[in-house]
Structures are given as structure tokens and as C-alpha cells.
Short mmCIF file of C-alpha atoms and ligand atoms in Angstrom, two decimals:
data_model
loop_
_atom_site.label_atom_id
_atom_site.label_comp_id
_atom_site.label_asym_id
_atom_site.label_seq_id
_atom_site.Cartn_x
_atom_site.Cartn_y
_atom_site.Cartn_z
CA MET M 1 -39.08 3.52 6.72
CA PRO M 2 -38.62 4.75 10.30
CA LYS M 3 -37.82 8.45 10.78
CA ILE M 4 -35.65 10.43 13.18
CA THR M 5 -35.31 14.20 13.61
CA ILE M 6 -31.80 15.55 14.09
CA ASP M 7 -31.39 19.31 14.53
CA LYS M 8 -34.92 19.82 13.16
CA LYS M 9 -34.12 17.79 10.05
CA GLU M 10 -36.41 14.78 9.50
CA LEU M 11 -34.38 11.83 8.22
CA GLU M 12 -35.25 8.28 7.21
CA PHE M 13 -32.97 5.52 8.50
CA LYS M 14 -32.43 1.80 8.25
CA PRO M 15 -33.16 -0.14 11.46
CA GLY M 16 -29.90 -0.73 13.36
CA GLN M 17 -28.25 2.53 12.33
CA THR M 18 -26.86 4.71 15.10
CA ILE M 19 -27.56 8.42 15.56
CA LEU M 20 -23.97 9.19 14.51
CA GLN M 21 -24.22 7.21 11.28
CA ILE M 22 -27.51 8.84 10.27
CA ALA M 23 -26.21 12.32 11.07
CA ARG M 24 -23.01 11.66 9.15
CA ASP M 25 -24.89 10.46 6.06
CA ALA M 26 -26.99 13.63 6.22
CA GLY M 27 -23.94 15.89 6.53
CA ILE M 28 -24.64 16.81 10.17
CA LYS M 29 -21.32 16.91 12.03
CA ILE M 30 -21.08 15.18 15.39
CA PRO M 31 -17.51 15.09 16.76
CA HIS M 32 -16.00 11.67 17.40
CA PHE M 33 -12.59 10.36 18.47
CA CYS M 34 -13.00 6.69 19.30
CA TRP M 35 -15.63 5.86 16.67
CA HIS M 36 -14.27 4.81 13.26
CA PRO M 37 -16.47 3.57 10.40
CA GLY M 38 -14.23 0.53 9.82
CA LEU M 39 -14.07 -0.63 13.45
CA SER M 40 -16.35 -1.89 16.21
CA ILE M 41 -17.87 0.66 18.61
CA SER M 42 -16.18 1.24 21.96
CA GLY M 43 -17.92 4.42 23.16
CA ASN M 44 -15.15 5.56 25.47
CA CYS M 45 -14.18 9.11 24.46
CA ARG M 46 -17.62 10.74 25.11
CA ILE M 47 -17.11 13.66 22.70
CA CYS M 48 -20.12 12.54 20.65
CA LEU M 49 -22.67 13.24 23.41
CA VAL M 50 -26.04 14.47 22.08
CA GLU M 51 -29.36 15.36 23.64
CA VAL M 52 -32.30 13.07 22.87
CA GLU M 53 -35.75 14.30 23.88
CA LYS M 54 -37.32 12.19 26.65
CA PHE M 55 -33.92 10.68 27.58
CA PRO M 56 -33.00 11.51 31.17
CA LYS M 57 -29.42 12.52 30.29
CA LEU M 58 -27.13 13.04 27.33
CA THR M 59 -26.25 9.95 25.32
CA ILE M 60 -23.35 9.01 23.04
CA ALA M 61 -24.40 9.22 19.37
CA CYS M 62 -21.90 6.58 18.24
CA ALA M 63 -23.44 3.76 20.29
CA THR M 64 -27.12 4.73 20.45
CA ALA M 65 -29.34 3.00 17.92
CA ALA M 66 -31.92 5.28 16.36
CA MET M 67 -35.60 4.69 17.07
CA ASP M 68 -38.64 5.75 15.12
CA GLY M 69 -39.80 9.22 16.18
CA MET M 70 -36.59 10.06 18.08
CA VAL M 71 -35.78 13.79 18.32
CA VAL M 72 -32.08 14.62 18.66
CA HIS M 73 -30.24 17.89 19.29
CA THR M 74 -26.52 18.08 18.55
CA LYS M 75 -25.96 21.78 19.25
CA SER M 76 -28.09 22.53 22.32
CA ASP M 77 -26.58 24.33 25.33
CA LYS M 78 -26.35 21.08 27.26
CA VAL M 79 -24.48 19.39 24.40
CA VAL M 80 -22.06 22.29 23.93
CA LYS M 81 -21.34 22.30 27.67
CA ALA M 82 -20.63 18.56 27.59
CA GLN M 83 -18.34 18.92 24.58
CA ASN M 84 -16.45 21.73 26.37
CA SER M 85 -16.02 19.50 29.41
CA VAL M 86 -14.84 16.47 27.45
CA MET M 87 -12.27 18.61 25.62
CA GLU M 88 -11.10 20.11 28.90
CA PHE M 89 -10.60 16.64 30.37
CA LEU M 90 -8.77 15.35 27.31
CA LEU M 91 -6.43 18.33 27.31
CA ILE M 92 -5.59 18.25 31.03
CA ASN M 93 -2.54 16.08 30.51
CA HIS M 94 -2.08 16.55 26.78
CA PRO M 95 1.28 18.22 26.01
CA LEU M 96 1.43 21.45 24.02
CA ASP M 97 3.35 19.67 21.28
CA CYS M 98 1.59 21.06 18.22
CA PRO M 99 4.63 23.06 17.04
CA ILE M 100 6.72 19.87 16.82
CA CYS M 101 4.04 17.24 16.26
CA ASP M 102 3.77 15.48 12.89
CA GLU M 103 0.01 15.38 13.26
CA ALA M 104 -0.37 19.17 13.50
CA GLY M 105 -2.53 20.42 10.66
CA GLU M 106 -4.40 17.13 10.35
CA CYS M 107 -5.07 16.40 14.04
CA LYS M 108 -8.61 15.75 15.27
CA LEU M 109 -7.71 16.87 18.78
CA GLN M 110 -6.29 20.13 17.46
CA ASP M 111 -9.34 20.75 15.26
CA TYR M 112 -11.81 19.87 17.99
CA ALA M 113 -9.95 22.01 20.55
CA TYR M 114 -10.74 24.98 18.33
CA LYS M 115 -14.27 23.92 17.54
CA TYR M 116 -15.55 22.29 20.72
CA GLY M 117 -13.17 23.57 23.40
CA THR M 118 -13.37 26.77 25.44
CA GLY M 119 -9.85 27.89 24.65
CA ILE M 120 -8.86 28.07 28.32
CA SER M 121 -7.70 25.52 30.87
CA ARG M 122 -8.49 25.62 34.59
CA PHE M 123 -5.84 23.00 35.32
CA GLU M 124 -2.96 24.64 37.16
CA GLU M 125 -1.21 21.56 38.53
CA GLU M 126 1.80 19.83 37.01
CA LYS M 127 0.97 17.80 33.92
CA ASN M 128 1.45 14.06 33.92
CA TYR M 129 4.78 13.32 32.16
CA LYS M 130 5.21 10.09 30.24
CA ASP M 131 7.60 8.52 27.74
CA LYS M 132 7.58 10.37 24.41
CA ARG M 133 9.58 8.04 22.19
CA ILE M 134 8.63 4.36 22.28
CA PRO M 135 9.28 2.38 19.08
CA LEU M 136 6.29 0.02 19.01
CA GLY M 137 7.69 -1.82 16.01
CA PRO M 138 9.80 -1.24 12.89
CA ASN M 139 7.43 1.34 11.43
CA VAL M 140 5.48 3.00 14.24
CA MET M 141 6.63 5.33 17.04
CA PHE M 142 4.48 5.92 20.13
CA ASP M 143 4.28 9.09 22.22
CA GLN M 144 2.55 8.16 25.50
CA GLU M 145 1.76 11.74 26.50
CA ARG M 146 -0.26 12.45 23.39
CA CYS M 147 -2.48 9.34 23.60
CA ILE M 148 -6.13 9.98 24.51
CA SER M 149 -6.86 6.25 25.08
CA CYS M 150 -9.51 6.03 22.37
CA SER M 151 -8.53 2.37 21.72
CA ARG M 152 -8.85 2.69 17.94
CA CYS M 153 -5.38 1.16 17.41
CA ILE M 154 -6.12 -1.76 19.74
CA ARG M 155 -9.43 -2.54 18.04
CA TYR M 156 -7.81 -2.14 14.63
CA CYS M 157 -5.14 -4.78 15.39
CA ASP M 158 -7.75 -7.16 16.81
CA GLU M 159 -10.26 -6.75 14.00
CA ILE M 160 -8.52 -5.98 10.68
CA PRO M 161 -5.11 -7.74 10.48
CA LYS M 162 -6.34 -9.95 13.36
CA THR M 163 -3.00 -9.67 15.12
CA PRO M 164 -3.85 -8.58 18.68
CA GLN M 165 -0.49 -6.95 19.31
CA LEU M 166 -1.64 -3.90 21.31
CA THR M 167 -3.43 -3.54 24.63
CA PHE M 168 -4.10 -1.08 27.48
CA ILE M 169 -2.19 -1.36 30.75
CA GLN M 170 -2.57 0.62 34.01
CA ARG M 171 -5.62 2.69 34.96
CA GLY M 172 -6.74 6.30 35.28
CA GLU M 173 -4.16 8.91 34.36
CA LYS M 174 -1.49 6.21 34.10
CA VAL M 175 -3.29 4.23 31.42
CA THR M 176 -1.28 3.64 28.25
CA ILE M 177 -1.07 1.28 25.31
CA THR M 178 1.69 -1.24 24.88
CA THR M 179 2.64 -4.40 23.06
CA PHE M 180 2.75 -7.74 24.85
CA PRO M 181 6.11 -8.32 26.58
CA GLY M 182 8.78 -9.26 24.07
CA LYS M 183 6.49 -8.60 21.08
CA GLU M 184 6.38 -5.74 18.58
CA LEU M 185 3.66 -4.03 16.60
CA ASP M 186 4.81 -5.77 13.46
CA ASN M 187 2.20 -7.03 11.03
CA ASP M 188 1.69 -6.53 7.30
CA TYR M 189 -0.82 -3.74 7.96
CA SER M 190 0.70 -2.12 11.06
CA MET M 191 0.99 1.41 9.67
CA ASN M 192 -2.76 1.95 9.34
CA VAL M 193 -2.77 2.75 13.07
CA ILE M 194 -0.97 5.99 12.18
CA GLU M 195 -3.93 7.41 10.25
CA ILE M 196 -6.63 6.09 12.55
CA CYS M 197 -4.90 7.57 15.61
CA PRO M 198 -6.93 10.79 16.04
CA VAL M 199 -3.96 12.55 17.68
CA GLY M 200 -0.18 12.46 17.14
CA ALA M 201 0.45 9.54 19.50
CA LEU M 202 1.28 7.05 16.75
CA THR M 203 3.54 8.38 14.01
CA SER M 204 5.44 6.91 11.09
CA ARG M 205 9.12 6.23 11.75
CA HIS M 206 9.72 6.94 8.05
CA PHE M 207 7.90 10.28 7.88
CA ARG M 208 8.63 11.67 11.38
CA PHE M 209 9.82 15.29 11.30
CA ARG M 210 10.25 15.34 7.52
CA ALA M 211 7.64 18.02 6.74
CA ARG M 212 4.76 20.04 8.07
CA VAL M 213 1.61 18.98 6.24
CA TRP M 214 0.78 22.53 5.17
CA ASP M 215 4.07 22.59 3.27
CA MET M 216 3.06 19.52 1.27
CA SER M 217 0.86 18.85 -1.75
CA PHE M 218 -1.38 15.80 -2.03
CA THR M 219 -2.36 13.79 -5.09
CA ASP M 220 -4.97 11.05 -5.19
CA THR M 221 -3.73 8.01 -7.07
CA ILE M 222 -3.50 4.19 -7.03
CA CYS M 223 -0.94 1.92 -5.36
CA PRO M 224 0.99 -0.01 -8.03
CA GLY M 225 2.12 -2.72 -5.57
CA CYS M 226 -0.36 -5.44 -6.57
CA SER M 227 -3.49 -6.11 -8.57
CA ARG M 228 -5.80 -4.89 -5.77
CA GLY M 229 -5.19 -1.26 -6.79
CA CYS M 230 -5.63 0.30 -3.36
CA ASN M 231 -6.65 3.95 -3.48
CA THR M 232 -3.94 6.18 -2.06
CA THR M 233 -2.85 9.76 -1.58
CA ILE M 234 0.75 10.71 -2.28
CA GLY M 235 2.26 13.46 -0.12
CA VAL M 236 5.02 15.55 -1.72
CA ARG M 237 7.34 18.30 -0.57
CA ASN M 238 10.00 19.89 -2.77
CA ASN M 239 9.06 17.48 -5.56
CA GLU M 240 9.98 14.51 -3.36
CA ILE M 241 7.47 11.90 -2.25
CA LEU M 242 7.52 11.75 1.55
CA ARG M 243 4.60 9.48 2.29
CA ILE M 244 1.77 7.42 0.87
CA GLU M 245 -1.49 7.02 2.75
CA PRO M 246 -4.65 5.00 2.09
CA ARG M 247 -7.68 6.73 0.60
CA GLN M 248 -11.11 5.36 1.39
CA ASN M 249 -12.72 3.20 -1.30
CA LEU M 250 -15.18 0.66 0.08
CA ASN M 251 -15.14 -1.25 -3.20
CA VAL M 252 -11.38 -1.76 -3.19
CA ASN M 253 -9.43 -1.29 0.05
CA ASP M 254 -11.94 0.08 2.60
CA TYR M 255 -9.77 2.45 4.65
CA TRP M 256 -6.52 0.49 4.62
CA LEU M 257 -3.18 -0.07 2.88
CA CYS M 258 -0.53 -2.72 3.43
CA ASP M 259 2.88 -1.67 4.77
CA TRP M 260 4.62 -3.16 1.73
CA GLY M 261 2.67 -0.98 -0.70
CA ARG M 262 3.05 2.04 1.53
CA LEU M 263 6.83 1.77 1.83
CA ASN M 264 8.00 0.11 -1.38
CA THR M 265 6.19 2.04 -4.08
CA TYR M 266 7.71 5.48 -3.67
CA LYS M 267 11.30 5.48 -2.42
CA TYR M 268 12.63 4.44 -5.83
CA VAL M 269 10.76 7.34 -7.48
CA ASN M 270 12.92 9.78 -5.49
CA ASP M 271 16.14 7.81 -5.83
CA GLU M 272 18.63 9.58 -8.06
CA LYS M 273 21.00 6.62 -7.97
CA LEU M 274 18.44 4.01 -9.03
CA ARG M 275 16.51 6.01 -11.63
CA VAL M 276 17.29 5.98 -15.34
CA LYS M 277 17.52 9.69 -16.00
CA THR M 278 19.05 10.20 -19.42
CA PRO M 279 18.56 8.58 -22.84
CA THR M 280 21.46 6.24 -23.59
CA ILE M 281 22.61 4.42 -26.72
CA LEU M 282 25.16 1.71 -27.33
CA SER M 283 27.96 3.27 -29.34
CA ASP M 284 28.92 1.26 -32.45
CA GLU M 285 32.48 2.57 -32.19
CA THR M 286 33.30 2.02 -28.54
CA ASP M 287 30.68 -0.67 -27.71
CA THR M 288 29.85 1.22 -24.54
CA HIS M 289 26.72 3.04 -23.43
CA ILE M 290 26.83 6.79 -24.00
CA LYS M 291 24.43 9.49 -22.85
CA VAL M 292 22.62 11.32 -25.65
CA GLY M 293 19.75 13.76 -26.10
CA TRP M 294 16.16 12.65 -26.70
CA ASP M 295 16.27 13.39 -30.44
CA GLU M 296 19.35 11.26 -30.96
CA ALA M 297 17.97 8.36 -28.92
CA ILE M 298 14.69 8.44 -30.82
CA SER M 299 16.51 8.54 -34.18
CA LYS M 300 18.67 5.61 -33.12
CA ALA M 301 15.64 3.57 -32.08
CA ALA M 302 13.88 4.41 -35.36
CA TYR M 303 17.03 3.52 -37.32
CA GLU M 304 17.29 0.09 -35.65
CA LEU M 305 13.61 -0.58 -36.28
CA ASN M 306 13.68 0.50 -39.90
CA ASN M 307 14.13 -2.62 -42.06
CA PRO M 308 14.64 -4.91 -39.07
CA LYS M 309 16.92 -7.86 -39.69
CA GLY M 310 14.85 -10.56 -38.03
CA ASP M 311 11.67 -10.94 -35.97
CA ILE M 312 10.73 -8.42 -33.30
CA LEU M 313 9.27 -9.40 -29.93
CA PHE M 314 7.30 -6.60 -28.29
CA VAL M 315 7.18 -6.92 -24.52
CA ALA M 316 4.40 -4.96 -22.82
CA SER M 317 4.23 -4.45 -19.05
CA ALA M 318 1.63 -5.12 -16.38
CA PHE M 319 3.46 -2.46 -14.33
CA SER M 320 2.48 0.15 -16.93
CA THR M 321 -0.78 1.90 -17.71
CA LEU M 322 -3.47 0.98 -20.20
CA GLU M 323 -2.36 3.99 -22.25
CA ASP M 324 1.29 2.86 -22.51
CA ASN M 325 0.40 -0.73 -23.35
CA TYR M 326 -2.25 0.26 -25.87
CA THR M 327 0.24 2.54 -27.66
CA LEU M 328 2.82 -0.27 -27.76
CA LYS M 329 0.23 -2.62 -29.23
CA LYS M 330 -0.77 -0.04 -31.84
CA PHE M 331 2.93 0.54 -32.59
CA ALA M 332 3.53 -3.20 -33.14
CA LYS M 333 0.36 -3.75 -35.14
CA GLU M 334 0.16 -0.69 -37.38
CA ILE M 335 3.85 -0.23 -38.15
CA PHE M 336 5.22 -3.78 -38.06
CA LYS M 337 1.97 -5.73 -38.67
CA SER M 338 3.04 -7.80 -35.68
CA GLU M 339 0.91 -9.70 -33.17
CA GLU M 340 4.02 -10.77 -31.25
CA ILE M 341 3.23 -8.69 -28.18
CA VAL M 342 3.39 -10.33 -24.75
CA TYR M 343 4.09 -9.53 -21.11
CA ILE M 344 5.96 -11.21 -18.27
CA PRO M 345 3.61 -12.04 -15.36
CA ASN M 346 4.76 -11.36 -11.81
CA ILE M 347 2.92 -13.79 -9.55
CA ASP M 348 4.10 -14.46 -6.00
CA GLU M 349 1.71 -16.72 -4.10
CA SER M 350 3.51 -16.08 -0.82
CA PHE M 351 2.72 -12.35 -1.10
CA GLY M 352 -1.07 -12.66 -1.18
CA ASP M 353 -3.38 -12.80 1.83
CA ASP M 354 -7.11 -12.61 2.51
CA ILE M 355 -7.05 -8.94 3.52
CA LEU M 356 -5.76 -6.78 0.65
CA LYS M 357 -2.56 -8.19 -0.81
CA LYS M 358 -2.93 -10.15 -4.05
CA PRO M 359 -0.41 -12.67 -5.40
CA ASP M 360 -0.23 -10.76 -8.70
CA LYS M 361 2.33 -8.06 -7.84
CA THR M 362 1.45 -5.87 -10.82
CA PRO M 363 -1.21 -3.15 -10.93
CA ASN M 364 -2.47 -3.66 -14.47
CA ALA M 365 -2.61 -7.33 -15.55
CA GLY M 366 -6.37 -6.71 -15.85
CA GLY M 367 -5.65 -3.96 -18.36
CA LEU M 368 -3.45 -6.21 -20.49
CA LYS M 369 -6.20 -8.81 -20.58
CA LEU M 370 -8.60 -6.12 -21.82
CA LEU M 371 -6.17 -5.20 -24.57
CA GLY M 372 -5.74 -8.84 -25.58
CA ILE M 373 -2.06 -8.94 -24.57
CA LYS M 374 -1.18 -12.38 -23.24
CA PRO M 375 1.60 -13.65 -20.95
CA ILE M 376 4.69 -14.83 -22.81
CA SER M 377 4.20 -18.45 -23.92
CA GLU M 378 6.58 -21.40 -23.60
CA GLN M 379 6.86 -21.38 -27.39
CA GLN M 380 7.94 -17.74 -27.37
CA ILE M 381 10.53 -18.46 -24.68
CA THR M 382 11.80 -21.34 -26.84
CA ASN M 383 11.92 -18.94 -29.80
CA LEU M 384 14.04 -16.58 -27.69
CA LYS M 385 16.39 -19.45 -26.82
CA ASN M 386 16.58 -20.44 -30.49
CA GLY M 387 17.57 -16.89 -31.40
CA ARG M 388 14.49 -16.29 -33.56
CA TYR M 389 13.86 -12.82 -32.18
CA LYS M 390 16.67 -10.55 -33.25
CA ILE M 391 15.04 -7.46 -31.79
CA VAL M 392 13.24 -7.01 -28.47
CA TYR M 393 11.21 -3.87 -27.81
CA ILE M 394 10.38 -3.77 -24.10
CA ILE M 395 8.63 -1.27 -21.83
CA ASN M 396 8.97 -1.05 -18.05
CA ASP M 397 10.16 -4.59 -17.45
CA ASP M 398 13.18 -6.85 -17.34
CA LEU M 399 13.58 -9.80 -19.70
CA SER M 400 15.99 -11.39 -17.23
CA ARG M 401 12.98 -12.06 -14.97
CA ILE M 402 12.22 -15.02 -17.26
CA PRO M 403 13.77 -18.20 -15.78
CA ASP M 404 16.91 -19.35 -17.62
CA SER M 405 17.18 -15.98 -19.36
CA LYS M 406 20.96 -16.31 -19.47
CA ASP M 407 20.36 -18.84 -22.28
CA PHE M 408 18.99 -16.18 -24.59
CA LEU M 409 19.88 -12.63 -23.47
CA LYS M 410 23.10 -12.68 -25.50
CA LYS M 411 21.28 -13.98 -28.58
CA ILE M 412 19.24 -10.79 -28.94
CA ASP M 413 21.02 -8.46 -31.39
CA ILE M 414 19.09 -5.30 -30.62
CA SER M 415 16.98 -4.26 -27.66
CA ILE M 416 15.11 -1.01 -27.21
CA GLN M 417 14.14 -0.51 -23.60
CA HIS M 418 11.84 1.99 -21.91
CA LEU M 419 12.98 1.98 -18.29
CA ASN M 420 12.57 3.91 -15.08
CA LEU M 421 15.01 1.70 -13.16
CA LYS M 422 18.15 -0.05 -14.36
CA ASN M 423 17.98 -3.83 -14.44
CA LYS M 424 20.01 -6.83 -15.55
CA PHE M 425 18.74 -6.79 -19.13
CA SER M 426 19.43 -3.06 -19.49
CA GLU M 427 23.16 -3.89 -19.53
CA GLU M 428 22.49 -5.40 -22.98
CA ALA M 429 20.36 -2.49 -24.26
CA THR M 430 20.95 -0.90 -27.65
CA VAL M 431 18.81 2.10 -26.71
CA ILE M 432 17.56 3.06 -23.25
CA LEU M 433 14.68 5.54 -23.14
CA PRO M 434 14.02 6.85 -19.62
CA GLU M 435 10.33 6.58 -18.93
CA SER M 436 8.25 8.23 -16.23
CA THR M 437 7.12 6.25 -13.19
CA TYR M 438 3.47 5.83 -12.19
CA ALA M 439 3.91 8.84 -9.88
CA GLU M 440 4.78 11.17 -12.77
CA ILE M 441 1.99 10.50 -15.27
CA ASN M 442 -1.71 10.51 -15.96
CA GLY M 443 -3.10 7.11 -16.83
CA THR M 444 -5.26 4.16 -15.84
CA PHE M 445 -4.85 0.75 -14.24
CA VAL M 446 -7.43 -2.06 -14.23
CA ASN M 447 -7.52 -4.04 -11.01
CA PHE M 448 -8.23 -7.75 -10.48
CA ARG M 449 -11.97 -7.04 -10.30
CA ASN M 450 -12.02 -5.10 -13.59
CA ARG M 451 -12.22 -1.72 -11.91
CA VAL M 452 -10.62 0.98 -14.06
CA GLN M 453 -8.86 3.52 -11.82
CA ARG M 454 -6.96 6.74 -12.48
CA ILE M 455 -3.39 7.54 -11.57
CA LYS M 456 -2.22 11.16 -11.56
CA PRO M 457 1.16 12.89 -11.50
CA ALA M 458 2.33 13.67 -7.99
CA VAL M 459 5.83 14.84 -8.84
CA VAL M 460 6.99 16.88 -11.78
CA THR M 461 9.50 15.82 -14.45
CA LEU M 462 11.70 18.15 -16.48
CA GLU M 463 9.34 17.83 -19.42
CA GLN M 464 6.23 18.53 -17.35
CA GLU M 465 7.89 21.58 -15.91
CA ARG M 466 8.24 22.91 -19.44
CA LEU M 467 4.67 22.01 -20.32
CA ILE M 468 3.15 22.74 -16.97
CA GLY M 469 0.25 24.65 -18.44
CA GLU M 470 -0.76 21.68 -20.58
CA TYR M 471 -0.88 19.18 -17.76
CA SER M 472 -3.72 18.83 -15.34
CA ILE M 473 -1.52 18.75 -12.27
CA SER M 474 -3.81 19.71 -9.47
CA ARG M 475 -2.06 20.20 -6.19
CA LEU M 476 -3.98 21.44 -3.27
CA ASP M 477 -2.73 21.67 0.25
CA LYS M 478 -4.79 20.39 3.17
CA PHE M 479 -6.67 23.64 3.26
CA GLY M 480 -7.68 23.61 -0.40
CA ALA M 481 -5.24 26.31 -1.53
CA GLN M 482 -3.02 25.93 -4.59
CA ASN M 483 0.34 24.69 -3.47
CA ASP M 484 3.57 25.01 -5.42
CA THR M 485 5.65 22.46 -3.54
CA TRP M 486 6.90 21.07 -6.88
CA SER M 487 8.66 24.32 -7.79
CA HIS M 488 11.75 23.25 -5.80
CA GLY M 489 13.74 20.03 -5.69
CA MET M 490 15.03 17.59 -8.29
CA ARG M 491 13.28 16.57 -11.49
CA PHE M 492 14.23 13.86 -13.98
CA ASN M 493 14.58 13.97 -17.76
CA VAL M 494 11.98 11.25 -18.32
CA ARG M 495 8.87 10.93 -20.52
CA PRO M 496 5.72 8.83 -20.60
CA THR M 497 6.03 5.69 -22.72
CA TRP M 498 3.01 6.49 -24.94
CA LYS M 499 4.71 9.76 -25.82
CA ILE M 500 8.08 8.18 -26.62
CA LEU M 501 6.36 5.64 -28.86
CA THR M 502 4.43 8.40 -30.62
CA LYS M 503 7.71 10.17 -31.40
CA ILE M 504 9.41 7.03 -32.72
CA ALA M 505 6.32 6.24 -34.83
CA LYS M 506 6.60 9.71 -36.35
CA SER M 507 10.26 9.10 -37.20
CA LEU M 508 9.15 5.94 -38.98
CA GLY M 509 6.56 7.91 -40.98
CA TYR M 510 3.44 7.08 -38.92
CA GLU M 511 1.24 9.67 -37.29
CA PHE M 512 -0.31 8.77 -33.90
CA ASN M 513 -2.55 11.68 -33.05
CA PHE M 514 -1.99 11.79 -29.30
CA GLU M 515 -1.34 15.06 -27.53
CA ASN M 516 -2.04 13.76 -24.02
CA SER M 517 -2.78 10.51 -22.22
CA GLU M 518 -6.53 11.10 -22.21
CA GLU M 519 -6.54 11.07 -26.01
CA VAL M 520 -4.84 7.66 -25.90
CA PHE M 521 -7.45 6.51 -23.38
CA VAL M 522 -10.38 7.71 -25.49
CA GLU M 523 -9.00 5.90 -28.56
CA LEU M 524 -8.34 2.65 -26.69
CA CYS M 525 -11.84 2.76 -25.19
CA SER M 526 -13.28 2.92 -28.70
CA THR M 527 -11.70 -0.51 -29.34
CA ILE M 528 -13.25 -2.12 -26.23
CA PRO M 529 -17.06 -2.50 -26.53
CA ALA M 530 -17.70 -2.22 -22.76
CA MET M 531 -15.76 1.07 -22.59
CA LYS M 532 -17.05 2.82 -25.71
CA GLY M 533 -17.42 6.55 -25.16
CA TRP M 534 -15.43 6.64 -21.89
CA ASP M 535 -13.03 9.43 -21.01
CA TYR M 536 -11.24 10.30 -17.75
CA GLU M 537 -14.36 12.01 -16.46
CA THR M 538 -16.29 8.73 -16.79
CA ILE M 539 -13.99 6.91 -14.37
CA GLY M 540 -14.61 9.24 -11.43
CA PRO M 541 -12.65 9.42 -8.17
CA LYS M 542 -13.51 5.86 -7.06
CA GLY M 543 -12.95 4.06 -10.38
CA LYS M 544 -15.49 2.36 -12.65
CA VAL M 545 -16.11 -1.33 -13.19
CA ILE M 546 -16.22 -2.54 -16.77
FE1 LIG P 1 -18.72 8.24 20.72
FE2 LIG P 1 -16.12 8.22 21.31
S1 LIG P 1 -17.08 8.74 19.45
S2 LIG P 1 -17.82 7.83 22.60
#
């Protein structure tokens, strides 16, 4: 293998690799603005200049292919001087916006100004003023003054969603980006330009001015929007989710996330009006739903399930974790000796594309397949219509999603429903048990390529607050310090489904020995040959393929 020496370190490389890539793989930091690992190389910001022995002048590391025997210096006097100069140029017209800029705290320009700048400016003339508030599309706001013309956003639109909606206009100090006349930056992946923008020029119209990043906590998890299972990070302040961003996983979503997943998978978690927050039972006396405590709701569910008058249909959910579905299956099998456990698929062909979005708009259909839980059959729908099932036990789904459900909803005598959002079928519920959303629990999803991935609690529920010591809620701010942003704000009286089922099982005289979701996971893995011996540690931060 050919070898290169960078800062006195001899490194092997694959032919075709650039100096920047080799240095990065070896943990040697070379600053870069315009270079991005997911995009083509443009080489226009010049901050990555390095000194190569026998080269007549400095060269940009991002666009220079390594050669055998090359000797590179990234911290020599010449390099430091060049970095100082590039930073000085970039900051000439850059506004001093950091105190009001959303990007502050996670801004490359801010970080590099400290690390590679001189700390002083020799520019005494008037700065170049430009427009600070240009809506480029429904989701992205553009501040012309902050842009450093790195062209990442332009290349991104051309190369990833393949919607060339942005371009440069003008020259010199007047150069700026814009959309084509009469067009907007409006594609299914438009918001990725916000993270790849190395400064605060492109910001989210949904997150703008809502929080400083050092006041937030961040939790790595998985997008529940479709069966791709994009890796994400949830940002929380005062126990409220304020944003979701993509997290790099080259086996799943590269560096990207679709706008639908980014915007539609968290607002309902915060929504006090939409969430089911209290256990509810149907009163025999008044025939209306009344709010009760957890103990009463669990007793009522156990009472209805004890000596059931008729067949029970258990409805699992591809929106829920492996742990929840496994516990429901165990509940059906061990207590009721029932194999009648199904789920309602959620396929939307018009949603899928050849970038990330999959037609299956559930995060865990792969997990249900592993557990041997099948989609509801035509025969079972006919049985519902014939009134064969007197009881339906359903988690995290809505029976009225089945076509022609009006033919059978009224024929079900008793329904016990674990819900985080109200739905049409919940109007008929005998017992409603408020369950936690994906953003409030530990658990696992299995994506369409059989990759098992971990979700983690990003916001705290009432129950977790009580048990906070028992839960592995790790919240670190951007700087790695423990952050208590969940100690304020609202919290809901909800519980994980596996836990609710464990309680009801106990009321029925069955002991499920689960103290936490990992214990459920370990037990379910023991029933799947390819996952024998797995625990949460086995999955790792990037998931594990079965
Ligand atoms: Fe190399 Fe911009 S990162 S020129």
C-alpha cells in the first residue's frame, strides 16, 4: 500500500484518497468549510491549505490526491499564517451576530475563528450590508450576510435530492445564493441544507430563535417515520422537543433525513391537546368515559379479560418497539393460549422514493416479522365483520384504519386500547391506557434491511421522573456536560406498553419478570436464534444487522 507522512505520522492510504480524507481517518484535524464527506469537492473556501514538501506553494488538502512518499505539514508557520488570512477574509463582512444567531454554539465559523483566527480584524471600513431574512422556501430561512459562499447547499440540492433549486448570483463581495426566479427551495429533503451550512446562513423556520443550543439536551435515537429507520438526534429544552436532526449512519441514511420525518415525528409528542394523558374507563353506569387512576384502569382491564365472553383479537403495532410487541405476544400466548395476534400494515406507495423514504410508513414491521406476527388477514377481517371477536386488545394503533371498519367497530363488545394519541376507534374503548411515545422510552426497532436499532428516551414522563435513578437517561449538552433541561416543563402520566402489560398480567395471576425494557429485549432475543445472547450493548450506536 502507498504511504504518506502527515505531521510526522506515516500513514497508509488507498489510491485516490485525498490528503484531507487520510488525515481525517487518522484523527488529524484539518479545518474545512466547503468540503463535506457526502458531497462533491468544490475547493473554494481555502481554509484547508496545507504545506506539501517539494510543492512550490500551499495546496488545498480537500482536493489534492495523496501520492506515495508525500510529506505533509498541517501546522507549520506557513499553514498557520494562511489559515489566519483565510479567517480574516471570511470575517471581513461577516456580521457579529453570534449573540442572536441560532447556529451559535455549533457554528464552524465561530469555532474556527477561535482556533484558526488571530482574534483581531484590520478591517476598519463599513461592512457590506445585505438582506437578513429571506424565506427560501417553506422550511428554510436565509441570512445573506452570514453566508460564506462555500456552495455546500447548492451542491447538496444538485447531488442528493437532485433538485437544482439553488445557485450563486453576482460576483465578489456581492455574491449570494438564491433560488431560480419564481421557484422555492422546496423538496422532500430541503432541510438538510440547515445542518450542512457551516455558518448560520440557513436556519430552520421551525426552530428559529426557540433555544440556544447550550440550553438543550440531545438524545440519539431513530426516526419512526418509515421503515428506513434513519438515525437522528432529538433536541430538547424544558422537556419539549424542539428539533430533530439527522445523525450519520452510512449503512442507513448517510448524513440525511427527509423533511417529513424531521417535522412530523415530534410535534405530537409535545402536544397536550392531542396526547392521551390519563387512564380512562367506560363507566357501566353512565356509559361515558371517565378518568381514573392507573390501578383502577389496570383492574378494569384485568376484570374484562378474566373469563372473556368470546374470542379475543390481539392487535400488535408496527409503530411500537420489539419489546412492546413481544410482551403483547407473550401476554396473548401464555395467559390466553391465543395465536390470534396480528397487526395493521401502513403502506403508502406514493410516500416512497429512491433516496430514503420507504412506502412502509412504520418503523418496526421488520420487528413484527421477526416475532412471527403477521398482518391481519382477510379471514380475520371477515371474522370481525361477523362479530366473532368480542374483545379487541390493541396497542398503539387504530382499528378504524381497516377499510370498511364501520361494518364491525360497533360489533366489538370490549376493547382495551394502549394509546398515545386519540383516534376514531378510541371513542369505542372500554379501557384506554395512555402509553409512552417512541421519544419517551428505551427500546428497539428493526428496519427494512433487518438492522436492529436503539431508541432512547429524550423527554421525561411523570413515571420516569419518579424513577429517574432507575432509567438510563443520558443527557449531555453540546459540550459533554450533564444537562438537566428535563427538570422543567410538562410531563405526561403515560407508561411503556410492556410495563402496562406486565401489570395486567400480574393482576391475572401471571408473573412476567421484567423490571426494564432491556430485560424484555434479552428474553425476546433468546427466542430468536440469530439474536441469542444479545443485549442493548450488542446493538451499538449504529445498530446491528441480524
Ligand atoms: Fe478545502 Fe474548502 S475545505 S477548499
